[in-house]
Amino acid sequence: MRAIVLDKPGSFRVAQVPDPVPGPGQIVVRVDACGICGTDLHIMDGEFPPTPYPITPGHEFAGTVAAVAGDVRMDLPVGARVAVDPSLYCGYCRRCRSGRDNLCENWAAIGDTVDGAFAEYVAVPAANAHRLPDGFDGQLAAMIEPLACAVHGLRRLGPIFGDSVVLTGAGTMGLLLLQLLVHAGAGPVTVVDRVDGRLAVARKLGAAQTASGLGDLDGERFEVAVDATGVPSVVDGVAALLDRGGRLLIFGVTPAEATMSLSPFRVYNDEITVTGSMAILRSFAPAVELIGSGVIDPRPLLSEPLPLEEFGEALHRVRTGQGIKWHIRP
Amino acid sequence: MRAIVLDKPGSFRVAQVPDPVPGPGQIVVRVDACGICGTDLHIMDGEFPPTPYPITPGHEFAGTVAAVAGDVRMDLPVGARVAVDPSLYCGYCRRCRSGRDNLCENWAAIGDTVDGAFAEYVAVPAANAHRLPDGFDGQLAAMIEPLACAVHGLRRLGPIFGDSVVLTGAGTMGLLLLQLLVHAGAGPVTVVDRVDGRLAVARKLGAAQTASGLGDLDGERFEVAVDATGVPSVVDGVAALLDRGGRLLIFGVTPAEATMSLSPFRVYNDEITVTGSMAILRSFAPAVELIGSGVIDPRPLLSEPLPLEEFGEALHRVRTGQGIKWHIRP
Amino acid sequence: MRAIVLDKPGSFRVAQVPDPVPGPGQIVVRVDACGICGTDLHIMDGEFPPTPYPITPGHEFAGTVAAVAGDVRMDLPVGARVAVDPSLYCGYCRRCRSGRDNLCENWAAIGDTVDGAFAEYVAVPAANAHRLPDGFDGQLAAMIEPLACAVHGLRRLGPIFGDSVVLTGAGTMGLLLLQLLVHAGAGPVTVVDRVDGRLAVARKLGAAQTASGLGDLDGERFEVAVDATGVPSVVDGVAALLDRGGRLLIFGVTPAEATMSLSPFRVYNDEITVTGSMAILRSFAPAVELIGSGVIDPRPLLSEPLPLEEFGEALHRVRTGQGIKWHIRP
Amino acid sequence: MRAIVLDKPGSFRVAQVPDPVPGPGQIVVRVDACGICGTDLHIMDGEFPPTPYPITPGHEFAGTVAAVAGDVRMDLPVGARVAVDPSLYCGYCRRCRSGRDNLCENWAAIGDTVDGAFAEYVAVPAANAHRLPDGFDGQLAAMIEPLACAVHGLRRLGPIFGDSVVLTGAGTMGLLLLQLLVHAGAGPVTVVDRVDGRLAVARKLGAAQTASGLGDLDGERFEVAVDATGVPSVVDGVAALLDRGGRLLIFGVTPAEATMSLSPFRVYNDEITVTGSMAILRSFAPAVELIGSGVIDPRPLLSEPLPLEEFGEALHRVRTGQGIKWHIRP
Ligand SMILES: NC(=O)c1ccc[n+]([C@@H]2O[C@H](COP(=O)([O-])OP(=O)(O)OC[C@H]3O[C@@H](n4cnc5c(N)ncnc54)[C@H](OP(=O)(O)O)[C@@H]3O)[C@@H](O)[C@H]2O)c1
Ligand SMILES: NC(=O)c1ccc[n+]([C@@H]2O[C@H](COP(=O)([O-])OP(=O)(O)OC[C@H]3O[C@@H](n4cnc5c(N)ncnc54)[C@H](OP(=O)(O)O)[C@@H]3O)[C@@H](O)[C@H]2O)c1
Ligand SMILES: NC(=O)c1ccc[n+]([C@@H]2O[C@H](COP(=O)([O-])OP(=O)(O)OC[C@H]3O[C@@H](n4cnc5c(N)ncnc54)[C@H](OP(=O)(O)O)[C@@H]3O)[C@@H](O)[C@H]2O)c1
Ligand SMILES: NC(=O)c1ccc[n+]([C@@H]2O[C@H](COP(=O)([O-])OP(=O)(O)OC[C@H]3O[C@@H](n4cnc5c(N)ncnc54)[C@H](OP(=O)(O)O)[C@@H]3O)[C@@H](O)[C@H]2O)c1
Ligand SMILES: [Zn+2]
Ligand SMILES: [Zn+2]
Ligand SMILES: [Zn+2]
Ligand SMILES: [Zn+2]
């Protein structure tokens, strides 16, 4: 089959490699679409430490069951459509045993530590596959993975019914979080981004107000803040806008060495809460339903998928901020 | 009656003032004991901004009902023993209406914004009085108020069953928090303080391990951290000891201008939570029970109460770190 | 002024009574609209035990500030529009002190235990008044009170994100609960009622499926069930439709002597939860926002208000199931 | 090896069977002690429907690692002491994917649906094994499984800090629940059982009050009730003792066909909650710590273990209510 192979950080090739066969408990999926996200760029650039090179990246994907190991008991016949949760965890470390699999001490993931879906076929544990109705659009299905991250983020935040919210970053994740916030009953949501086109999408998706910088919100206070930029100065800035009793969710991935400054007096006196959200935790199934039922509609975020051969061009478009979300259709 | 009066920051006098009379909905309490806490020092020093001078401070107190307004319907006969929740809130601001009275936008408190209990008598709303069994020790009863703050802190933290905890500061509040943590089912609690005598009390009250500085804990990680020093560098240091998924409660009151440094990457990647706890919120009644039943025993923290006339001496002992908790018996 | 007066159960008259004057902490509200609910029927029929006769009922109301006591510090000028939370509680009983004011041992309410709003004017504690924007429609504003009950119900239920729901009863409360469920992110909501017209409204308001009886749902299982009929056999029937891990909210008010049958084996084995919701608890302010922002739109439930003189006719229409919600405009 | 074999309901034999070998991902455990519980009696009597005969029962056990499959990566060397969580679940059904593995639609368990630990050796998935310190007492370790059920029960109940509790049934599970309730900060716990000796143990373990029947508690009301008898009339009786706002946990396993009677009016008006707890859900690791640290001490419940050959005698003692908890030491 054809697959993207990264032999080492910095370069990739479209290679001819052996077709995968299903190991015990596995299925093989014919990839229909696989999204490109920030982590893929980091893997390309050698900035995602757990990566073992050579590797085929790609973790936001959906497709069709092509082969099934003999010991799989799930109802996953060849030809069934599936979205795949890329999370792999050990099940026996202290974090796994307390139900926080996403913080597993032996963390792994399809497309990050084992071969992923920028390829015609990928072998995955059957238990990671979520069956979709026949005819489910492949590119929509590939959006389930990022939505599952956003659903977990919302759970980490806790109830937001009626709360005023400021959300920074109207990229893929920001716009998914926005839809979830609106759908979960938030009060007015203010979205901040520096790209006008993205703010226009945000207004269409339910933002009560948009701004092109935190400075434009002078004087306003919010009960909830969510960062989806990953820019440290934005995290600092939005934390400052919290009202007494306010909560900040750090969803964006900032550089590891950056720091934010927090007033411990204010944390005490105003009972401010700062918390974070990392990847997926039992949030893949709800994401399947939210996209399946049309409650969350990722279509305003999508561009026409590109073939495997244009992987380089797709990376370029992501890096230069063209469009919002790009997919490869191998 | 005799009362401490602060005419302006920096000085006080033991004055003869008119006996208070109960206004509508009020009772007058004959003060049995009133504790001295950090806020009292700040009021003395002019560093507690909401204070209106002249004022009689004192908010950690208990006593005996001496007079009751005609419209009071609670079962509070003259002679009944009571502990008094000093919290006053408006009931109609946005915070009050969302159930967070302690963050009231029109916040006030007995002993902080209206005359308190370093006096023979004090007038208080009957609804703030919690009736105690006859014969309840007055000094123990005066410990209900600080315990109520600690109970609220524990609630802010959420479930801690089986979690490993590091607690910095073994003063009054730290030692009450320690007892609560142990009683609420925490895993092993490590207590850090620089005063050896306090660490000895901590071990007696259930600490699994004690240390005289965070440096001594090199390499250990904790699922929960609680600061009860109010020292910014300690808050910073203890935050660094959190394990993945960890939670930090900022209970100590740091200087308003201090900042702590937090890695937003770590908040995201390790799903760290930082939160704070301010005063009392529906935690006075549980504190009454905890001390009444003997589950929490503040006696190892107490010194012999001093009379009103030795208020200056008592302040001196607090400032010089003698004993742990000091009370005035007016 | 003119007011409805019930001298004793079973009869009422439109009477001329003295205008109310504001007591300490009170305002007087010129009533704009007051809804009729089941409790009013019970008060009429002598079946609401706490009622002291004679009484002027009416607790779902909004209006305009007409007079303000001198000691009121809230921003409530004469002419301001307000909706009024009818809940009165003591603030010092065990339930109040644990934050469950709605279960107050000394429970009281405007229109239930003291004179209410089927009258031109009504005196109420200022703290119970929630200010509305000028020009807020009076009949819409009178819907805030029932919505506040529904918001509390949803909170009692806990998170419902993505859960399949069956809701019995598409009267006023059922249709408000439906809108809240949809707005809070429930999965598909199935509504059951025996009145076709109400089911049509339910579909318009977001029901994924409707049925005219539980029997029509043969074989389906739901993760959440909410009863808003108050009919014991319906409560029993809907409890039987819960999936493993399911939760039932009993919102409807059944006769006091009725019983439902529950299998304790199933409660254990399937971890079923049954819980209830009573009136309003810190849910009035969110209800103000939900109706003010148009997120919840009660207009499909409303009929043209009737004047005080047609109170009898209005009661008749409620009893005979005409329309959905009826208001008096005094 | 020697093992108990049930060829069909109603009879068992001590048989010589082949030693188990570890399948993929498995270890073999040399059984040190295995407790007898109610489910074992049901399996004996043919009253536990999922049982496939012939079977070797036994699910409350601990022992020593005797063999390890080549693909196991956990730190579980031969000779290590382990307690084993008997839960087996599919990981892909709707319940598993929402984090409620204990309600798995493809539920299975060691000793219930596959061969268990009334045998010299048992093969189990390595991920189910929890490593214990060397020298951990085997019979104490076999108590981790029932404690893990009790920990899950407490979590289902939610916060109980300071609440008054009534607990019915002072058998193994009741006495473990009692210790947990006390350790988690409950207010006074009243224990009801008809066996005096068990009430004496309850008092020793922290019960504030004991009674030999619910009738003896006339007039008292409780904020929390926990049933650990499994007797329907007791469940009914204890539900009646709940105060307003009260919560009932049904932990005992009643006959499948029994019903309890509940007033839906009371559930609404008093906001009563009824819920259940089934087996273990991420509560095994905390149970390891609670017994390891000595916080929970099951020793007052234990009798001297009997050898495999006296399995019949052990069953007899359980059925006739001798002692509290019996173990087989194969
Ligand atoms: N927590 C998780 O589980 C999780 C999962 C997936 C992704 N993430 C993280 O979430 C973040 C967002 O992901 P994404 O895919 O949505 O990325 P994205 O498409 O790059 O979106 C980020 C948005 O933030 C905007 N932005 C950057 N700096 C800004 C500033 N100073 N003021 C206002 N807006 C600013 C960007 O505008 P420009 O394009 O002009 O820079 C862009 O529109 C990333 O950090 C990603 O790593 C987290
Ligand atoms: N959140 C609330 O509702 C609330 C309520 C009451 C009080 N508080 C705050 O809680 C904090 C504790 O109150 P408290 O009454 O217990 O005060 P305290 O008696 O002064 O106790 C503080 C303890 O921390 C120790 N400490 C100071 N710096 C340290 C360091 N670098 N390393 C280790 N230990 C150190 C102190 O030792 P030394 O004596 O040697 O300095 C002292 O033993 C204060 O900040 C107070 O304002 C908060
Ligand atoms: N928990 C609280 O705080 C709270 C607050 C307010 C009200 N409530 C209670 O909530 C319930 C609903 O109030 P509401 O104002 O919405 O009353 P409503 O307008 O009378 O609505 C009840 C609906 O249930 C339907 N219904 C009755 N029996 C049925 C059956 N066997 N199958 C299907 N549908 C059936 C009724 O149809 P018909 O008209 O044909 O009977 C009606 O449409 C009442 O019990 C009320 O007392 C509770
Ligand atoms: N939820 C779960 O995950 C889970 C896990 C394990 C066990 N269980 C269940 O929990 C229950 C308790 O288990 P166990 O092992 O502790 O059983 P147990 O040792 O038989 O204890 C039950 C106790 O309840 C007492 N009792 C029975 N009827 C009573 C009555 N009318 N009034 C007062 N006390 C009465 C019994 O006394 P007598 O001996 O005189 O009858 C006995 O002391 C069982 O139903 C069991 O199946 C549930
Ligand atoms: Zn793990
Ligand atoms: Zn307020
Ligand atoms: Zn009350
Ligand atoms: Zn399952």
Coordinates of N, CA and C in Angstrom, one line a residue, chain C residues 136-208:
Chain C
F136 N -39.5 44.7 29.1 CA -39.6 43.2 29.2 C -41.1 42.9 29.2
D137 N -41.5 42.0 28.4 CA -42.9 41.6 28.3 C -43.4 41.0 29.6
G138 N -44.5 41.5 30.2 CA -45.0 41.0 31.5 C -45.4 39.6 31.5
Q139 N -46.0 39.1 30.5 CA -46.5 37.7 30.5 C -45.3 36.8 30.4
L140 N -44.3 37.1 29.5 CA -43.1 36.3 29.4 C -42.4 36.3 30.8
A141 N -42.3 37.5 31.4 CA -41.6 37.6 32.7 C -42.3 36.7 33.8
A142 N -43.6 36.6 33.7 CA -44.3 35.7 34.6 C -44.0 34.2 34.4
M143 N -43.4 33.9 33.3 CA -43.0 32.5 33.0 C -41.6 32.2 33.7
I144 N -40.9 33.2 34.2 CA -39.6 33.0 34.8 C -39.8 32.0 36.0
E145 N -40.8 32.2 36.8 CA -41.0 31.4 38.0 C -41.1 29.9 37.6
P146 N -42.0 29.5 36.8 CA -42.0 28.1 36.4 C -40.7 27.6 35.8
L147 N -40.1 28.4 35.0 CA -38.8 28.0 34.4 C -37.8 27.8 35.5
A148 N -37.8 28.6 36.5 CA -36.8 28.5 37.6 C -37.0 27.1 38.3
C149 N -38.2 26.6 38.4 CA -38.5 25.3 38.9 C -37.8 24.2 38.0
A150 N -38.0 24.4 36.7 CA -37.5 23.4 35.8 C -35.9 23.4 35.8
V151 N -35.3 24.6 35.9 CA -33.9 24.7 36.0 C -33.4 23.9 37.2
H152 N -34.1 24.1 38.3 CA -33.7 23.4 39.5 C -33.8 21.9 39.3
G153 N -34.8 21.5 38.6 CA -35.0 20.0 38.2 C -33.9 19.5 37.4
L154 N -33.4 20.3 36.5 CA -32.3 19.8 35.6 C -31.0 19.7 36.5
R155 N -30.9 20.6 37.4 CA -29.7 20.5 38.2 C -29.7 19.3 39.1
R156 N -30.9 19.0 39.6 CA -31.0 17.8 40.5 C -30.7 16.5 39.7
L157 N -31.0 16.5 38.4 CA -30.7 15.4 37.5 C -29.2 15.2 37.3
G158 N -28.5 16.3 37.2 CA -27.0 16.2 37.0 C -26.8 16.2 35.5
P159 N -25.5 16.0 35.0 CA -25.2 16.1 33.6 C -26.0 15.1 32.8
I160 N -26.4 15.6 31.6 CA -27.3 14.8 30.7 C -26.7 14.8 29.3
F161 N -25.5 15.3 29.2 CA -24.9 15.5 27.9 C -24.9 14.2 27.1
G162 N -25.7 14.2 26.0 CA -25.7 13.1 25.1 C -26.6 11.9 25.5
D163 N -27.2 12.0 26.7 CA -28.0 10.9 27.2 C -29.4 10.9 26.4
S164 N -29.9 9.7 26.2 CA -31.2 9.5 25.7 C -32.2 9.8 26.8
V165 N -33.3 10.5 26.5 CA -34.2 11.0 27.5 C -35.7 10.6 27.1
V166 N -36.5 10.2 28.1 CA -37.9 10.1 27.9 C -38.6 11.1 28.9
L167 N -39.5 11.9 28.4 CA -40.1 12.9 29.3 C -41.6 12.7 29.2
T168 N -42.3 12.5 30.3 CA -43.7 12.3 30.3 C -44.4 13.5 30.8
G169 N -45.4 14.0 30.0 CA -46.2 15.2 30.3 C -45.7 16.3 29.5
A170 N -46.5 16.8 28.6 CA -46.2 18.0 27.8 C -47.1 19.2 28.1
G171 N -47.3 19.4 29.4 CA -48.0 20.6 29.8 C -46.9 21.7 30.0
T172 N -47.3 22.7 30.7 CA -46.4 23.9 30.9 C -45.0 23.4 31.3
M173 N -45.0 22.6 32.4 CA -43.7 22.2 33.0 C -42.9 21.3 32.0
G174 N -43.6 20.3 31.5 CA -43.0 19.4 30.5 C -42.3 20.1 29.4
L175 N -43.0 21.1 28.8 CA -42.5 21.8 27.6 C -41.3 22.7 28.0
L176 N -41.3 23.2 29.2 CA -40.2 24.0 29.7 C -39.0 23.1 29.9
L177 N -39.3 22.0 30.6 CA -38.2 21.0 30.8 C -37.6 20.5 29.5
L178 N -38.5 20.3 28.5 CA -38.0 19.8 27.2 C -37.0 20.8 26.6
Q179 N -37.4 22.1 26.6 CA -36.5 23.1 26.1 C -35.2 23.1 26.8
L180 N -35.2 23.0 28.1 CA -34.0 23.0 28.9 C -33.1 21.8 28.6
L181 N -33.8 20.6 28.5 CA -33.0 19.4 28.2 C -32.3 19.5 26.8
V182 N -33.0 20.0 25.8 CA -32.4 20.2 24.5 C -31.3 21.2 24.6
H183 N -31.5 22.3 25.3 CA -30.5 23.3 25.4 C -29.3 22.9 26.2
A184 N -29.5 21.9 27.1 CA -28.4 21.5 27.9 C -27.6 20.3 27.3
G185 N -28.0 20.0 26.1 CA -27.2 19.0 25.4 C -27.6 17.5 25.5
A186 N -28.8 17.3 25.9 CA -29.3 15.9 26.0 C -29.2 15.3 24.6
G187 N -29.1 14.0 24.6 CA -29.3 13.3 23.3 C -30.8 13.3 22.9
P188 N -31.2 12.4 22.1 CA -32.6 12.5 21.6 C -33.6 12.5 22.8
V189 N -34.6 13.4 22.8 CA -35.6 13.4 23.8 C -37.0 12.9 23.2
T190 N -37.5 11.9 23.9 CA -38.8 11.4 23.5 C -39.9 12.0 24.5
V191 N -40.9 12.6 23.9 CA -42.0 13.2 24.8 C -43.3 12.4 24.7
V192 N -43.9 12.1 25.8 CA -45.1 11.3 25.9 C -46.2 12.2 26.5
D193 N -47.3 12.3 25.9 CA -48.5 13.0 26.4 C -49.7 12.4 25.7
R194 N -50.9 12.6 26.3 CA -52.0 12.0 25.6 C -52.8 13.1 24.7
V195 N -52.3 14.4 24.8 CA -52.9 15.4 24.0 C -52.1 15.7 22.8
D196 N -52.7 15.4 21.6 CA -51.9 15.6 20.4 C -51.4 17.0 20.2
G197 N -52.2 18.0 20.5 CA -51.7 19.4 20.2 C -50.5 19.7 21.0
R198 N -50.4 19.1 22.2 CA -49.2 19.4 23.0 C -47.9 18.6 22.4
L199 N -48.2 17.5 21.9 CA -47.1 16.7 21.2 C -46.6 17.5 20.0
A200 N -47.5 18.2 19.3 CA -47.1 19.0 18.2 C -46.2 20.1 18.6
V201 N -46.5 20.8 19.7 CA -45.7 21.8 20.3 C -44.3 21.2 20.7
A202 N -44.4 20.0 21.3 CA -43.1 19.4 21.7 C -42.2 19.2 20.6
R203 N -42.7 18.7 19.4 CA -41.9 18.5 18.3 C -41.3 19.8 17.8
K204 N -42.1 20.8 17.8 CA -41.6 22.2 17.4 C -40.4 22.6 18.4
L205 N -40.5 22.2 19.6 CA -39.5 22.7 20.6 C -38.4 21.7 20.7
G206 N -38.3 20.7 19.9 CA -37.0 20.0 19.8 C -37.1 18.5 20.2
A207 N -38.3 18.0 20.5 CA -38.5 16.6 20.8 C -38.1 15.8 19.5
A208 N -37.3 14.7 19.7 CA -36.8 13.9 18.6 C -37.9 13.0 18.2

